[in-house]
PDB file of C-alpha atoms (C1' of nucleotides) in Angstrom:
ATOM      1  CA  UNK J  19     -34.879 -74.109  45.674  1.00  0.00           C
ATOM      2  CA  UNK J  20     -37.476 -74.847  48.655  1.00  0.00           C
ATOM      3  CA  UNK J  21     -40.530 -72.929  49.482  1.00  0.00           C
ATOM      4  CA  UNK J  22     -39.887 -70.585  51.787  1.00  0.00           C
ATOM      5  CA  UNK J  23     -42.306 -68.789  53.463  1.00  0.00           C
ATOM      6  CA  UNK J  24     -40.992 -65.627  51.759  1.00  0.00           C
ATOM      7  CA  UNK J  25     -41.917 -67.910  48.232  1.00  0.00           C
ATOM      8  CA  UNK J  26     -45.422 -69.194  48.952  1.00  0.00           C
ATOM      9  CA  UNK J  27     -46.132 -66.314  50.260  1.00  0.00           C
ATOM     10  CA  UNK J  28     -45.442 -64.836  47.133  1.00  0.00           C
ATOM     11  CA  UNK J  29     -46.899 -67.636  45.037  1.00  0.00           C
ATOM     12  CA  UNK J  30     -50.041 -67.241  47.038  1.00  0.00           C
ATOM     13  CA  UNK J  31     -50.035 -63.399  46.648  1.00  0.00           C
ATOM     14  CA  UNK J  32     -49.760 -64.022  42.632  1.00  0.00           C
ATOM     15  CA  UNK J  33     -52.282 -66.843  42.296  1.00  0.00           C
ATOM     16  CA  UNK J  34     -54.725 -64.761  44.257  1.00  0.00           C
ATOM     17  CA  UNK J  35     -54.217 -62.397  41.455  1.00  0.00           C
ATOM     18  CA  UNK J  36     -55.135 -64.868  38.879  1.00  0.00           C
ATOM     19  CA  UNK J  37     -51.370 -64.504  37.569  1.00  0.00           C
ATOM     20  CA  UNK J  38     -50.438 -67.860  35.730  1.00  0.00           C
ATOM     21  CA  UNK J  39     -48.815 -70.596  37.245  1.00  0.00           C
ATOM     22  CA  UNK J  40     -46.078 -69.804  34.242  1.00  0.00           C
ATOM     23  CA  UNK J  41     -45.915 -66.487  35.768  1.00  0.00           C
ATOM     24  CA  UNK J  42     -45.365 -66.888  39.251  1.00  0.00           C
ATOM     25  CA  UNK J  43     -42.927 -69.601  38.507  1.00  0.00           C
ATOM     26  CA  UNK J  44     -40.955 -66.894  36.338  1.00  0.00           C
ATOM     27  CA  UNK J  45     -41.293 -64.578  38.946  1.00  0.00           C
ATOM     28  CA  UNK J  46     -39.796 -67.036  41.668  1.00  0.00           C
ATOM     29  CA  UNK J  47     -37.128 -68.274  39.806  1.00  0.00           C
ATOM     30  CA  UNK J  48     -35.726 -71.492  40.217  1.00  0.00           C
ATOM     31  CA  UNK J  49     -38.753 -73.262  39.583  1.00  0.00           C
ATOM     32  CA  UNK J  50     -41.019 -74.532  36.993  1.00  0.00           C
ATOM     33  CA  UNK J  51     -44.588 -73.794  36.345  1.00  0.00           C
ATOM     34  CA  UNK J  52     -45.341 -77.828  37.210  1.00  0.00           C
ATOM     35  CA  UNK J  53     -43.271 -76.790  40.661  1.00  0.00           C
ATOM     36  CA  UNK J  54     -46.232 -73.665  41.035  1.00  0.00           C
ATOM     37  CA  UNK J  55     -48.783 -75.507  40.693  1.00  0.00           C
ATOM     38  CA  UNK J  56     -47.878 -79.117  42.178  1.00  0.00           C
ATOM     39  CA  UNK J  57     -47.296 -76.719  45.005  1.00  0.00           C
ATOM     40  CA  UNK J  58     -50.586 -75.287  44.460  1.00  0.00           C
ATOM     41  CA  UNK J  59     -52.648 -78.018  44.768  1.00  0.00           C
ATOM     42  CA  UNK J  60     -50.518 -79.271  48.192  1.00  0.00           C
ATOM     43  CA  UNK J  61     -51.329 -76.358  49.588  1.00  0.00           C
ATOM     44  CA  UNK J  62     -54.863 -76.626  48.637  1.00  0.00           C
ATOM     45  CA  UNK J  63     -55.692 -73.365  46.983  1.00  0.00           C
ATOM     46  CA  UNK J  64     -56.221 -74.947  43.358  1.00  0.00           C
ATOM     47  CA  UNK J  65     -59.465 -72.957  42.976  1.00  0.00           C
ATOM     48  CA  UNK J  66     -59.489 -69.622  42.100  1.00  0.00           C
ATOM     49  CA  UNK J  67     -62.721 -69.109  43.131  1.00  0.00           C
ATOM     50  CA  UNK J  68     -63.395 -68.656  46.337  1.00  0.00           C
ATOM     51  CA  UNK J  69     -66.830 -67.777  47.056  1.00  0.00           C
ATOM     52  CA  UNK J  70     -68.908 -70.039  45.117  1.00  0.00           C
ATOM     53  CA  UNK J  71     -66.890 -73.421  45.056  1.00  0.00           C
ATOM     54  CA  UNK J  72     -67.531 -75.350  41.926  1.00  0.00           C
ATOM     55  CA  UNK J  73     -69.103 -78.214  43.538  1.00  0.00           C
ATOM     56  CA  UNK J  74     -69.211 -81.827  41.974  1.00  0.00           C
ATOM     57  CA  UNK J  75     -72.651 -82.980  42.463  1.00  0.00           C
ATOM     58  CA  UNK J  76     -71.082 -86.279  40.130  1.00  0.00           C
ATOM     59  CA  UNK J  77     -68.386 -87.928  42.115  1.00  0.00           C
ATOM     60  CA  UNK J  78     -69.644 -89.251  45.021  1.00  0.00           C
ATOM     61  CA  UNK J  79     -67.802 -86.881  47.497  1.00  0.00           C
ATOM     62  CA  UNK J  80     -67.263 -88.282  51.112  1.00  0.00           C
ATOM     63  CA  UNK J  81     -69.373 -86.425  53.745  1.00  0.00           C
ATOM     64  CA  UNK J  82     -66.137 -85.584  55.542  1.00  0.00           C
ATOM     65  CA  UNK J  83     -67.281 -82.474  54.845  1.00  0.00           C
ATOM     66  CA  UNK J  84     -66.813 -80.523  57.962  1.00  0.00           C
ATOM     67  CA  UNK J  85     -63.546 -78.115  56.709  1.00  0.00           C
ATOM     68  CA  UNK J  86     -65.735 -74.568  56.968  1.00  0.00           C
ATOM     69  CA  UNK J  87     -63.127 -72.011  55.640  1.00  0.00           C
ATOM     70  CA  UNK J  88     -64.305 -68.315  56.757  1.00  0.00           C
ATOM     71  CA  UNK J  89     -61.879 -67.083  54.377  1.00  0.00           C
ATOM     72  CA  UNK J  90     -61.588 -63.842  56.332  1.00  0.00           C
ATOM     73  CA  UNK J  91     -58.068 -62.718  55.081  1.00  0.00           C
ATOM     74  CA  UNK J  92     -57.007 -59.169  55.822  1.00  0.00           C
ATOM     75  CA  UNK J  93     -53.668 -59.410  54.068  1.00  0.00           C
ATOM     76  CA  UNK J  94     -53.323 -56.197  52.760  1.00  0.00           C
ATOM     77  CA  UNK J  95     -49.229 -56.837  53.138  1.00  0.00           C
ATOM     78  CA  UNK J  96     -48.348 -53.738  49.863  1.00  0.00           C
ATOM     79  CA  UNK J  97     -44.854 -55.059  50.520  1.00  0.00           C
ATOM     80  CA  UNK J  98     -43.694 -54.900  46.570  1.00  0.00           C
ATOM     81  CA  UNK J  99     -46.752 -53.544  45.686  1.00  0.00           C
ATOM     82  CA  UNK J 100     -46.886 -53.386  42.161  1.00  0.00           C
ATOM     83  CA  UNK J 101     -47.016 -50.076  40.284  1.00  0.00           C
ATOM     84  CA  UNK J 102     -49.891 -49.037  38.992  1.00  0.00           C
ATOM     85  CA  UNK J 103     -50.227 -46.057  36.939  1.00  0.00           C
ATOM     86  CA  UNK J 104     -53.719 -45.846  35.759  1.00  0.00           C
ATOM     87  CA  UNK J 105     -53.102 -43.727  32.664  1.00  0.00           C
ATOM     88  CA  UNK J 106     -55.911 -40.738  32.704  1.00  0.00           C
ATOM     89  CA  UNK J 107     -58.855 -41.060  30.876  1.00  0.00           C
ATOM     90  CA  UNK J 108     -57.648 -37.815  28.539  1.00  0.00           C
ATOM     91  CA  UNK J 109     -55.220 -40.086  27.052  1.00  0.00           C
ATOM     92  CA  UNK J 110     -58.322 -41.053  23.892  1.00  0.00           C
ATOM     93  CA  UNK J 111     -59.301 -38.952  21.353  1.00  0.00           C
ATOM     94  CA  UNK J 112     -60.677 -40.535  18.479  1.00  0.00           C
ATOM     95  CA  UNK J 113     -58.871 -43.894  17.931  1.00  0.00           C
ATOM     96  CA  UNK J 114     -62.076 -45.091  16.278  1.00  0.00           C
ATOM     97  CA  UNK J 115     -62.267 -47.616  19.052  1.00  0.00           C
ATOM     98  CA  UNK J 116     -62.787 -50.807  18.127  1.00  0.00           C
ATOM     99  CA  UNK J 117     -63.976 -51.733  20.954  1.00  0.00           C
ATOM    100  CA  UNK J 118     -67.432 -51.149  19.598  1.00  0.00           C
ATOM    101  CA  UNK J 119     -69.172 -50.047  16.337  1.00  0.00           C
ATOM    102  CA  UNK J 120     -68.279 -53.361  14.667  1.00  0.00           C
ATOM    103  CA  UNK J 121     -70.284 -55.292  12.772  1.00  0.00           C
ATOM    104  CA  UNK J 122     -72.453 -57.627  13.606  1.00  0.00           C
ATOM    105  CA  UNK J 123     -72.484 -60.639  10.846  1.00  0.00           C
ATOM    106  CA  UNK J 124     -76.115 -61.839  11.128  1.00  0.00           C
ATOM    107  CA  UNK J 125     -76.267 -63.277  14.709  1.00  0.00           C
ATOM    108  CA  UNK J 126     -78.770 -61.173  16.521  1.00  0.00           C
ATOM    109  CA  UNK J 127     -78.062 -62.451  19.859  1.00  0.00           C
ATOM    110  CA  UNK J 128     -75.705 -59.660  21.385  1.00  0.00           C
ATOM    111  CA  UNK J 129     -75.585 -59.892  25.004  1.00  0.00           C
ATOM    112  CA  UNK J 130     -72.068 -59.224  25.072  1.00  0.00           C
ATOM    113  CA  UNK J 131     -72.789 -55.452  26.299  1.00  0.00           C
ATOM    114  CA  UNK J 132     -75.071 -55.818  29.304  1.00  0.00           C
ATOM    115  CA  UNK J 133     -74.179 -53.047  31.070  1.00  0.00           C
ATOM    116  CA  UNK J 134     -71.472 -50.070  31.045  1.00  0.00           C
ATOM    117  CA  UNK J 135     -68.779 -51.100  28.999  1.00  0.00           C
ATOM    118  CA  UNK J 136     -65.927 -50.324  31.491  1.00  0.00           C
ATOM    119  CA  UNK J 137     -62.736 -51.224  30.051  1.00  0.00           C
ATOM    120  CA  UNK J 138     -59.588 -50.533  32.250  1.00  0.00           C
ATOM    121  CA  UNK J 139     -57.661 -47.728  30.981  1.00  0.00           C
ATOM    122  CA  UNK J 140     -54.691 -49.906  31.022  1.00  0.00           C
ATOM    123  CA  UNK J 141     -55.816 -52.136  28.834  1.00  0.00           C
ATOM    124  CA  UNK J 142     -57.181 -49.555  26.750  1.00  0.00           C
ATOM    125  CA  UNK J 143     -53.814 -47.961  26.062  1.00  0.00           C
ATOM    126  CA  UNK J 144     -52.340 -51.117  25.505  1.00  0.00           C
ATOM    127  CA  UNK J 145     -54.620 -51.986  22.972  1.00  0.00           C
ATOM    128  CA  UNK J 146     -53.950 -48.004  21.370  1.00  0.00           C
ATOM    129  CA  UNK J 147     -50.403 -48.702  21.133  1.00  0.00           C
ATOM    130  CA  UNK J 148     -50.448 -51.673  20.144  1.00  0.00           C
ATOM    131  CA  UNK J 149     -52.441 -50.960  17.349  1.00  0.00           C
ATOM    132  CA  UNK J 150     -49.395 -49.072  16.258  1.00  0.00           C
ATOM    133  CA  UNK J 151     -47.269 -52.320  16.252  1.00  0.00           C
ATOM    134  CA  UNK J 152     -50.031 -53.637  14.358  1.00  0.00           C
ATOM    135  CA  UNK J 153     -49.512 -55.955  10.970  1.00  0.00           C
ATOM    136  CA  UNK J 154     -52.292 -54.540   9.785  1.00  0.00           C
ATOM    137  CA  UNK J 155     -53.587 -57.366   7.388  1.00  0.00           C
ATOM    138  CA  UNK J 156     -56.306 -58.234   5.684  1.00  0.00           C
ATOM    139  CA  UNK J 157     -58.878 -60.467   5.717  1.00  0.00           C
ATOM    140  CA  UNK J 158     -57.470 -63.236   3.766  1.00  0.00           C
ATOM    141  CA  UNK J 159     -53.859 -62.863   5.519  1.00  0.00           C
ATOM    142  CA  UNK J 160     -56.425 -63.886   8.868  1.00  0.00           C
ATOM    143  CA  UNK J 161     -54.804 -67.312  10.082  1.00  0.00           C
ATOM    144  CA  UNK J 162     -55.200 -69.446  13.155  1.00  0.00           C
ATOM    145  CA  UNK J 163     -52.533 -67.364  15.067  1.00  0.00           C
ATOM    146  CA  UNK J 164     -53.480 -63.889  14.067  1.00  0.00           C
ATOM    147  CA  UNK J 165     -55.144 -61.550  15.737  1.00  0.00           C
ATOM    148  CA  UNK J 166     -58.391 -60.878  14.428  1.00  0.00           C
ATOM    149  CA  UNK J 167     -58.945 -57.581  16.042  1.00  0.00           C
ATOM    150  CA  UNK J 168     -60.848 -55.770  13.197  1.00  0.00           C
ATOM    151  CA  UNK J 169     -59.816 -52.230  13.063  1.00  0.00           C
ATOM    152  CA  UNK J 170     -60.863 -49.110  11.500  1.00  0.00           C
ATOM    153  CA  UNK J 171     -64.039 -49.135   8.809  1.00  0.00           C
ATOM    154  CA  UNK J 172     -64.771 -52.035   7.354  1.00  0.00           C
ATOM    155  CA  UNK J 173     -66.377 -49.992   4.385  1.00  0.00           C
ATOM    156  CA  UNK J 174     -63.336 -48.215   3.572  1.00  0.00           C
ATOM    157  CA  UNK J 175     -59.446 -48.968   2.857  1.00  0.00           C
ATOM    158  CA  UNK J 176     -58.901 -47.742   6.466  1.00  0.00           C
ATOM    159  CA  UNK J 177     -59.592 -51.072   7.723  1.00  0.00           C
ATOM    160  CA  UNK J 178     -57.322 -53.879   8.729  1.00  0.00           C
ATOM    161  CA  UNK J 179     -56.758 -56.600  11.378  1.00  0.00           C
ATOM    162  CA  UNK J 180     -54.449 -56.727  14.278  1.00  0.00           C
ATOM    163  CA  UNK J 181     -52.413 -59.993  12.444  1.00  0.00           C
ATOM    164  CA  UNK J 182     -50.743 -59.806  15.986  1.00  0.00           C
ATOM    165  CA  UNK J 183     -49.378 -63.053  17.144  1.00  0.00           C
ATOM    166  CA  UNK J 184     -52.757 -64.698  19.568  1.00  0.00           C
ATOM    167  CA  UNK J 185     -51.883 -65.788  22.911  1.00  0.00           C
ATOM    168  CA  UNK J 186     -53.584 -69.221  22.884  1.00  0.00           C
ATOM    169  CA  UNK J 187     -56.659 -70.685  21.628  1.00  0.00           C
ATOM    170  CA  UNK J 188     -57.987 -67.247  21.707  1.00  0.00           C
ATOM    171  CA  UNK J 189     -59.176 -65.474  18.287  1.00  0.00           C
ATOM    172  CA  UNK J 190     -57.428 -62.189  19.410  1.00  0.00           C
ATOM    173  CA  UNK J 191     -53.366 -61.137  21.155  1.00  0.00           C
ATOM    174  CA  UNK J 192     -53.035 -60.025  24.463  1.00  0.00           C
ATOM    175  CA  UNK J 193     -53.623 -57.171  24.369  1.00  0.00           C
ATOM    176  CA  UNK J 194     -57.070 -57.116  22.429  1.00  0.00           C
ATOM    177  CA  UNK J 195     -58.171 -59.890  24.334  1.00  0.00           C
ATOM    178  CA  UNK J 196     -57.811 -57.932  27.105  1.00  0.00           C
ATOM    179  CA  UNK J 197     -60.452 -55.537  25.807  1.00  0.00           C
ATOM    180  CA  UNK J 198     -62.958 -57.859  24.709  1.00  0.00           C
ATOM    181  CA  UNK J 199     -62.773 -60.014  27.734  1.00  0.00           C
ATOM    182  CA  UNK J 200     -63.377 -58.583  30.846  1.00  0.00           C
ATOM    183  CA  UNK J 201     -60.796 -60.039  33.896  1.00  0.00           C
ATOM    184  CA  UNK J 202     -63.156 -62.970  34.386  1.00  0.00           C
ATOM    185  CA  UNK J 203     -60.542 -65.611  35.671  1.00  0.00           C
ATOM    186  CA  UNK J 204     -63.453 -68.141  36.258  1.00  0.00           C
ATOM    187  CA  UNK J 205     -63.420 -70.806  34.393  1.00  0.00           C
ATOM    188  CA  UNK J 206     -64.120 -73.413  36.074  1.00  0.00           C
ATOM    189  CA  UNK J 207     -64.723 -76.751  34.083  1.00  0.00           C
ATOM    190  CA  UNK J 208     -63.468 -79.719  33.126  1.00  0.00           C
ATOM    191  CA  UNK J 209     -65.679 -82.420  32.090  1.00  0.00           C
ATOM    192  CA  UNK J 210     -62.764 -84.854  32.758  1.00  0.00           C
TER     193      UNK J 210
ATOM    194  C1'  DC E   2     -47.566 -74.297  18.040  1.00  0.00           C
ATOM    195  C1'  DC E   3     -48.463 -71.493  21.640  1.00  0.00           C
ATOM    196  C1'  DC E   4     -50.324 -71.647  26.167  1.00  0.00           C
ATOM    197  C1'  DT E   5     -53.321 -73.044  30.500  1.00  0.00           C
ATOM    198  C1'  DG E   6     -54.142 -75.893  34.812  1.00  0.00           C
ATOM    199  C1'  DA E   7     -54.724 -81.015  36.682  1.00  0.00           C
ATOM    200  C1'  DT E   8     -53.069 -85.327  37.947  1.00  0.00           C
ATOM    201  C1'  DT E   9     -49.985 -88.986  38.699  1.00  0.00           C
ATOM    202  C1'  DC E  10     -46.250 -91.123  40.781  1.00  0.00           C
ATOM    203  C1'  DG E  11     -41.297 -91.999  41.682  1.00  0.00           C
ATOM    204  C1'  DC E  12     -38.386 -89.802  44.525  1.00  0.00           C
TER     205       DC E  12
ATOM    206  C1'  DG U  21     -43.434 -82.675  50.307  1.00  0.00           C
ATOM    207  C1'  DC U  22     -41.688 -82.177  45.819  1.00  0.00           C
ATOM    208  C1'  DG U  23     -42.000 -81.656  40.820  1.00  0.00           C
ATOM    209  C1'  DA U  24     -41.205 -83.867  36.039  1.00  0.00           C
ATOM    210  C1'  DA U  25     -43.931 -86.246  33.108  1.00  0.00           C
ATOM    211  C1'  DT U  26     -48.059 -86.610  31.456  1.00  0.00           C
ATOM    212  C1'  DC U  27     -52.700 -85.484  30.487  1.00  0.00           C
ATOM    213  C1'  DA U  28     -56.585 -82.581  28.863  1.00  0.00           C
ATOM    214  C1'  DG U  29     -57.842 -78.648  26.770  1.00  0.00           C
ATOM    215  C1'  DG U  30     -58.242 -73.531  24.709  1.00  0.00           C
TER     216       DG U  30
END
DNA sequence: CCCTGATTCGC
DNA sequence: GCGAATCAGG
C-alpha cells in the first residue's frame, strides 16, 4: 500500500482527532501503526498540539527558525463524517453516578473539579452500560489490570468495582477513564 | 501484558 | 520516502 492522497488525507483527518496511530492504521488497512506514524513524523505533524508548541529550551535548536505556520485550515471536508448521536440528557435517572460523591481518602488537595463538571453524554452512557457488563469485585479482587472504578456506596453491600479489563497504565477501562479524564490529548513530555 | 508515540536505519 | 525494529514510557 502507498499513501495516497485519499490515505494521508485520512491519516491527517484522524490524527487531528487525537485518534491513535493504532487506530488510523486499523482504519487504513494495509498498514501498521509504525507505517502511521513513521509517516507522521515525515510529514511533520508529530505534535498534536498546535497552538502552543512544546518548545525545547534544552537542545540547542538551530536558529533556522524562520518556518511561520499560520495554521489557518478551513477543512471542514464532512466527507465520511462520522455519526454522532449525542444521546439526550433524559437518558440518567439515578445511576448513583460515580462520577462524584466518592470518597476522598485523606488527601485534601482536590482540584480535580475546577469548574462545571461537563462530561460528554457519550461517555456518560458508556460508562452506564458498561457498568452493566461490570465484574463487579471487590476490593481485594482490585489488581493491576482492573478497573478500579468504585461504584455504588462504599458503606453498604451495594458497592463494588468496575474489575473491567484497564486500557493501559491507567487505574480505570475505557470507558471510565473516559469520565474521569476529560479529552485532554496533551501530553506532551518526554524527558528523553 | 496491554498499549502509546519516537527514533533509527536499512531499504 | 518508507516502515520494521527498537526504544521509552504509561
Amino acid at each position: 500500500m502507498s499513501w495516497t492522497d485519499e490515505r494521508v488525507e485520512t491519516l491527517k483527518k484522524m490524527w487531528g482527532e487525537g485518534q491513535s496511530a493504532s487506530q488510523i492504521a486499523k482504519e487504513l488497512g494495509g498498514v501498521t501503526r509504525n507505517a502511521v506514524i513513521g509517516k507522521v513524523h515525515r510529514l511533520g505533524l508529530s505534535n498534536r498540539t498546535s497552538g502552543a508548541a512544546a518548545s525545547k529550551p534544552e537542545t540547542k535548536e538551530k536558529p533556522a527558525a524562520a518556518a511561520p505556520k499560520p495554521e489557518a485550515k478551513p477543512r471542514p471536508q464532512p466527507k465520511t463524517e462520522a455519526a454522532r448521536p449525542v444521546q439526550d440528557p433524559a437518558s440518567e435517572q439515578k445511576p448513583a453516578g460515580p462520577a462524584r460523591r466518592q470518597i476522598i481518602p485523606a488527601g485534601q488537595p482536590l482540584p480535580p473539579q475546577p469548574s462545571a463538571n461537563e462530561i460528554s453524554p457519550e461517555a456518560l452512557a458508556k460508562v452506564n452500560e458498561i457498568e452493566k457488563k461490570a465484574k463487579k469485585i471487590s476490593l481485594m479482587e482490585l489488581t493491576e489490570r482492573t478497573c478500579k472504578w468504585p461504584v455504588g456506596d462504599p458503606a453498604t453491600e451495594d458497592f463494588w468495582f468496575c474489575g473491567l479489563p484497564v486500557q493501559a497504565g491507567k487505574p480505570y477501562c475505557e470507558a471510565h477513564v473516559g469520565v474521569a479524564f476529560q479529552p485532554m490529548s496533551a501530553r506532551r513530555d518526554r524527558k528523553r
